Amino acid sequence: MKINYGMGPLLWLSTLILLCSPLTVSAAELSIHSDTLFRAFSRDTTTKNNAAVMPTYEYLQVDMGNPEAKGLSFHLYGWGRADLADNGYYTDNTAGELLYGYAEYNGEQAHFNARLGRQYIFEGVANESIDGLRLSSDLGKYFSGSTYAGQQVALASENGRSGDSIYGGRLVNHMAGLYDLGVSYKKIRNDSADATELTGLDLAAYLPFGVNFHGLSKYNLLSDAWAEHSYELSAKVGPVSIRPYFQQFQYEDYFGTGVNSANPFRFLAASGEQLSINGLDLTLPLGETWVFVAKAKNYDYKVLNDNSQYYSGQATWSDDSQDQIGGEIGTMVGDIAQNKYYLLRLFTYWAQLPAALPVSFISSDLVYVGYDKPIYGEDSSLFISLGTGKKFMHDALELKLSADYNNDPYFDQDLRGMLTASYSFGKSL
């Protein structure tokens, strides 16, 4: 069992201290949220078939200070796990992780922002978790910029951190209410060798008559080829919202060409696949309670030589109290067995229950998929989820119980249960 930076025991200890100690920091300064998950299912392990697995997860989030206000604030979020059954199912997996933990400073002028510590970078071609420093600021009336440097978190387990680095940034030209045009760059080195080097252009345009356009293209500088194009348009024609979109991924260039890349899906690069997706979503609200959604999506796999189309219609009823019930009918029309099926789905969330019931809500989700041809001897899959819960202590504590059943060509008769206890303290109360 591996622990990333010892965060598993640290999170359990922190949670215990927080629950047992009076809060001495004012509610305006401190926010704490804890989710404790108890799960149960069975799996085959190296020493036993159908062994009971009973993991308990603790997710802890602590925020000190207001990230939207000027000045200094601190933020932490991580998880830890203990297997109560101790059957060795998680022997080779991480038992805890710090997802982020950083200090943030907002300056008085030019929207200056600085973050130091473990943080997530999502801007332009960057979609990374790093340990390092990020700075951003306005650069005059029509430009703004950001830059970051440090080490990629995913590389921590790849031969240590010697010779590892990540740096990049984004420069944006903008005119308020009209457009944002950005150019970005990112480079990752692992063990002193280039692992990833990308540059890209992104555009958000806010056109007349409520028409909006968003687009991003990424170019792989190591393979000298385009990795991704993603574009979408959104508009309203009368009561109907329209969203056409296009995406294209070149696997060899998208999942990283560097031999030291830490991309968990880098094995897909070897397939040489090129996937193109064209789609259209139509959304029509009727009255105050009904929403109808129609979707059409075309997948084109160049190497797999498969062209598939997915069509679906969804109807959802909801009210002001967030009660909801709906259904979906869809079909995939393709050349291979996995891409030739029909889908039926029913779902509900209901909180307006009789006072005599001991729970605050019930929820359910049922998904049935029928395949045109059997896959590993199975011609259908079924997923059923049931849940319920109740709030206590002026909504500071919420208990949720759920059970999931799944039977498909890849997993036979899987039954899982989960109990979640969520606690909120301080500012969020």
Coordinates of N, CA, C and O in Angstrom, one line a residue, residues 46-113:
T46 N -5.1 -11.5 -5.2 CA -4.1 -12.5 -5.6 C -4.2 -13.7 -4.6 O -3.6 -14.8 -5.0
T47 N -4.8 -13.6 -3.5 CA -4.9 -14.7 -2.6 C -6.3 -15.3 -2.3 O -6.4 -16.3 -1.7
K48 N -7.3 -14.6 -2.9 CA -8.7 -15.1 -2.5 C -9.7 -14.6 -3.6 O -9.6 -13.5 -4.1
N49 N -10.6 -15.5 -3.9 CA -11.7 -15.1 -4.8 C -12.9 -14.5 -4.1 O -13.2 -15.0 -2.9
N50 N -13.6 -13.6 -4.7 CA -14.7 -12.9 -4.1 C -14.4 -12.4 -2.6 O -15.2 -12.6 -1.7
A51 N -13.2 -11.9 -2.5 CA -12.9 -11.3 -1.2 C -13.6 -10.0 -0.9 O -13.9 -9.2 -1.8
A52 N -14.0 -9.9 0.4 CA -14.7 -8.7 0.8 C -13.8 -7.5 0.8 O -12.6 -7.6 1.3
V53 N -14.2 -6.4 0.2 CA -13.4 -5.2 0.2 C -14.2 -4.1 0.8 O -15.4 -3.8 0.4
M54 N -13.7 -3.4 1.9 CA -14.5 -2.4 2.6 C -13.6 -1.2 2.8 O -13.2 -0.9 4.0
P55 N -13.4 -0.4 1.8 CA -12.6 0.8 1.9 C -13.4 1.9 2.6 O -14.6 2.1 2.4
T56 N -12.7 2.7 3.4 CA -13.3 3.9 4.0 C -12.4 5.1 3.6 O -11.2 5.1 3.7
Y57 N -13.1 6.0 3.0 CA -12.4 7.2 2.4 C -12.8 8.4 3.3 O -13.9 8.6 3.7
E58 N -11.8 9.3 3.5 CA -12.0 10.6 4.1 C -11.5 11.7 3.1 O -10.3 11.7 2.7
Y59 N -12.4 12.5 2.7 CA -12.1 13.7 1.9 C -12.2 14.9 2.8 O -13.3 15.2 3.3
L60 N -11.2 15.7 2.9 CA -11.2 16.8 3.8 C -10.8 18.1 3.1 O -9.7 18.1 2.4
Q61 N -11.6 19.1 3.2 CA -11.3 20.4 2.6 C -11.3 21.5 3.6 O -12.2 21.6 4.4
V62 N -10.2 22.3 3.6 CA -10.1 23.4 4.6 C -9.7 24.7 3.8 O -8.8 24.7 3.0
D63 N -10.5 25.7 4.1 CA -10.2 27.0 3.5 C -10.1 28.1 4.6 O -11.1 28.2 5.4
M64 N -9.1 28.8 4.6 CA -8.9 29.9 5.6 C -8.7 31.2 4.8 O -7.8 31.4 4.1
G65 N -9.7 32.1 5.0 CA -9.7 33.4 4.2 C -10.6 33.3 3.0 O -11.0 32.2 2.6
N66 N -10.9 34.4 2.4 CA -11.8 34.5 1.3 C -11.0 34.6 0.0 O -10.3 35.6 -0.2
P67 N -11.0 33.6 -0.9 CA -10.2 33.7 -2.1 C -10.6 34.8 -3.1 O -9.8 35.1 -4.0
E68 N -11.8 35.3 -2.9 CA -12.3 36.4 -3.8 C -11.9 37.8 -3.2 O -12.0 38.8 -4.0
A69 N -11.4 37.9 -2.0 CA -11.1 39.1 -1.4 C -9.6 39.4 -1.5 O -8.8 38.6 -1.9
K70 N -9.2 40.7 -1.3 CA -7.8 41.1 -1.4 C -7.1 40.5 -0.2 O -7.6 40.4 0.9
G71 N -5.8 40.2 -0.4 CA -5.0 39.7 0.8 C -4.7 38.2 0.6 O -4.8 37.6 -0.4
L72 N -4.4 37.6 1.8 CA -3.9 36.2 1.8 C -4.9 35.2 2.3 O -5.7 35.5 3.1
S73 N -4.9 34.1 1.6 CA -5.8 33.0 2.1 C -5.1 31.7 1.9 O -4.1 31.6 1.2
F74 N -5.6 30.6 2.5 CA -5.0 29.3 2.5 C -6.0 28.2 2.1 O -7.2 28.3 2.6
H75 N -5.7 27.2 1.3 CA -6.6 26.2 0.8 C -6.0 24.8 0.8 O -4.8 24.7 0.4
L76 N -6.8 23.9 1.3 CA -6.3 22.5 1.3 C -7.4 21.5 1.0 O -8.5 21.7 1.5
Y77 N -7.1 20.5 0.2 CA -8.1 19.4 -0.1 C -7.3 18.1 -0.4 O -6.4 18.1 -1.2
G78 N -7.7 17.1 0.3 CA -7.1 15.8 0.1 C -7.9 14.6 0.5 O -9.0 14.8 1.1
W79 N -7.4 13.4 0.3 CA -8.2 12.3 0.7 C -7.2 11.2 1.3 O -6.0 11.1 1.0
G80 N -7.8 10.3 2.1 CA -7.1 9.2 2.6 C -8.0 7.9 2.6 O -9.2 8.1 2.7
R81 N -7.4 6.7 2.6 CA -8.3 5.5 2.6 C -7.7 4.5 3.5 O -6.5 4.3 3.6
A82 N -8.6 3.8 4.2 CA -8.2 2.6 4.9 C -9.2 1.5 4.6 O -10.4 1.7 4.4
D83 N -8.6 0.3 4.3 CA -9.5 -0.9 3.9 C -9.8 -1.7 5.2 O -8.9 -2.4 5.8
L84 N -11.0 -1.6 5.7 CA -11.4 -2.2 6.9 C -11.3 -3.8 6.8 O -11.1 -4.4 7.8
A85 N -11.5 -4.3 5.6 CA -11.4 -5.8 5.5 C -10.0 -6.2 5.4 O -9.7 -7.4 5.7
D86 N -9.1 -5.4 4.9 CA -7.6 -5.7 4.9 C -7.3 -7.0 4.2 O -6.6 -7.8 4.6
N87 N -7.9 -7.1 2.9 CA -7.7 -8.3 2.1 C -6.7 -8.1 1.1 O -6.5 -8.9 0.1
G88 N -5.9 -7.0 1.1 CA -4.8 -6.8 0.2 C -5.2 -6.3 -1.2 O -4.4 -6.3 -2.1
Y89 N -6.5 -5.9 -1.3 CA -6.9 -5.5 -2.6 C -6.2 -4.2 -3.1 O -6.0 -4.0 -4.3
Y90 N -5.8 -3.3 -2.2 CA -5.2 -2.0 -2.5 C -3.7 -2.0 -2.3 O -3.1 -1.0 -2.1
T91 N -3.1 -3.2 -2.3 CA -1.7 -3.3 -2.0 C -0.8 -2.4 -2.9 O 0.1 -1.7 -2.4
D92 N -1.2 -2.3 -4.1 CA -0.3 -1.6 -5.1 C -0.9 -0.2 -5.4 O -0.5 0.4 -6.4
N93 N -1.9 0.2 -4.6 CA -2.5 1.5 -4.9 C -2.2 2.6 -3.8 O -1.9 2.2 -2.7
T94 N -2.3 3.8 -4.2 CA -2.0 4.9 -3.3 C -3.2 4.9 -2.2 O -4.3 4.8 -2.6
A95 N -2.8 5.2 -1.0 CA -3.8 5.2 0.1 C -4.1 6.6 0.6 O -4.9 6.7 1.5
G96 N -3.6 7.6 -0.1 CA -4.0 8.9 0.2 C -3.3 9.9 -0.7 O -2.2 9.6 -1.2
E97 N -3.9 11.1 -0.8 CA -3.2 12.1 -1.7 C -3.7 13.5 -1.4 O -4.8 13.7 -1.0
L98 N -2.7 14.4 -1.4 CA -3.0 15.8 -1.3 C -3.4 16.3 -2.7 O -2.6 16.4 -3.6
L99 N -4.7 16.6 -2.9 CA -5.1 17.1 -4.2 C -4.7 18.5 -4.5 O -4.3 18.9 -5.6
Y100 N -4.9 19.4 -3.5 CA -4.3 20.7 -3.5 C -4.0 21.2 -2.1 O -4.7 20.8 -1.2
G101 N -3.0 22.1 -2.0 CA -2.7 22.7 -0.8 C -1.8 23.9 -1.1 O -0.6 23.7 -1.4
Y102 N -2.4 25.1 -1.0 CA -1.6 26.3 -1.5 C -2.0 27.5 -0.7 O -3.1 27.6 -0.1
A103 N -1.1 28.5 -0.7 CA -1.4 29.8 -0.2 C -1.6 30.7 -1.4 O -0.9 30.6 -2.4
E104 N -2.6 31.6 -1.2 CA -3.0 32.5 -2.4 C -3.0 33.9 -1.9 O -3.5 34.2 -0.8
Y105 N -2.5 34.8 -2.8 CA -2.5 36.3 -2.5 C -3.2 37.0 -3.6 O -2.8 36.9 -4.8
N106 N -4.2 37.9 -3.3 CA -4.8 38.8 -4.3 C -4.3 40.2 -4.0 O -4.6 40.7 -2.9
G107 N -3.7 40.8 -5.0 CA -3.2 42.2 -4.8 C -4.2 43.2 -5.0 O -5.4 43.0 -5.4
E108 N -3.9 44.4 -4.6 CA -4.8 45.6 -4.6 C -5.0 46.1 -6.1 O -6.0 46.7 -6.4
Q109 N -4.0 45.9 -7.0 CA -4.1 46.5 -8.3 C -3.9 45.4 -9.4 O -3.2 44.4 -9.2
A110 N -4.4 45.7 -10.6 CA -4.2 45.0 -11.8 C -4.6 43.5 -11.7 O -4.1 42.7 -12.4
H111 N -5.5 43.1 -10.8 CA -5.9 41.8 -10.6 C -4.7 40.8 -10.4 O -4.7 39.7 -10.9
F112 N -3.7 41.3 -9.7 CA -2.5 40.5 -9.4 C -2.9 39.3 -8.5 O -3.6 39.5 -7.5
N113 N -2.5 38.1 -8.9 CA -2.8 36.9 -8.1 C -1.6 36.0 -8.0 O -0.9 35.8 -9.1

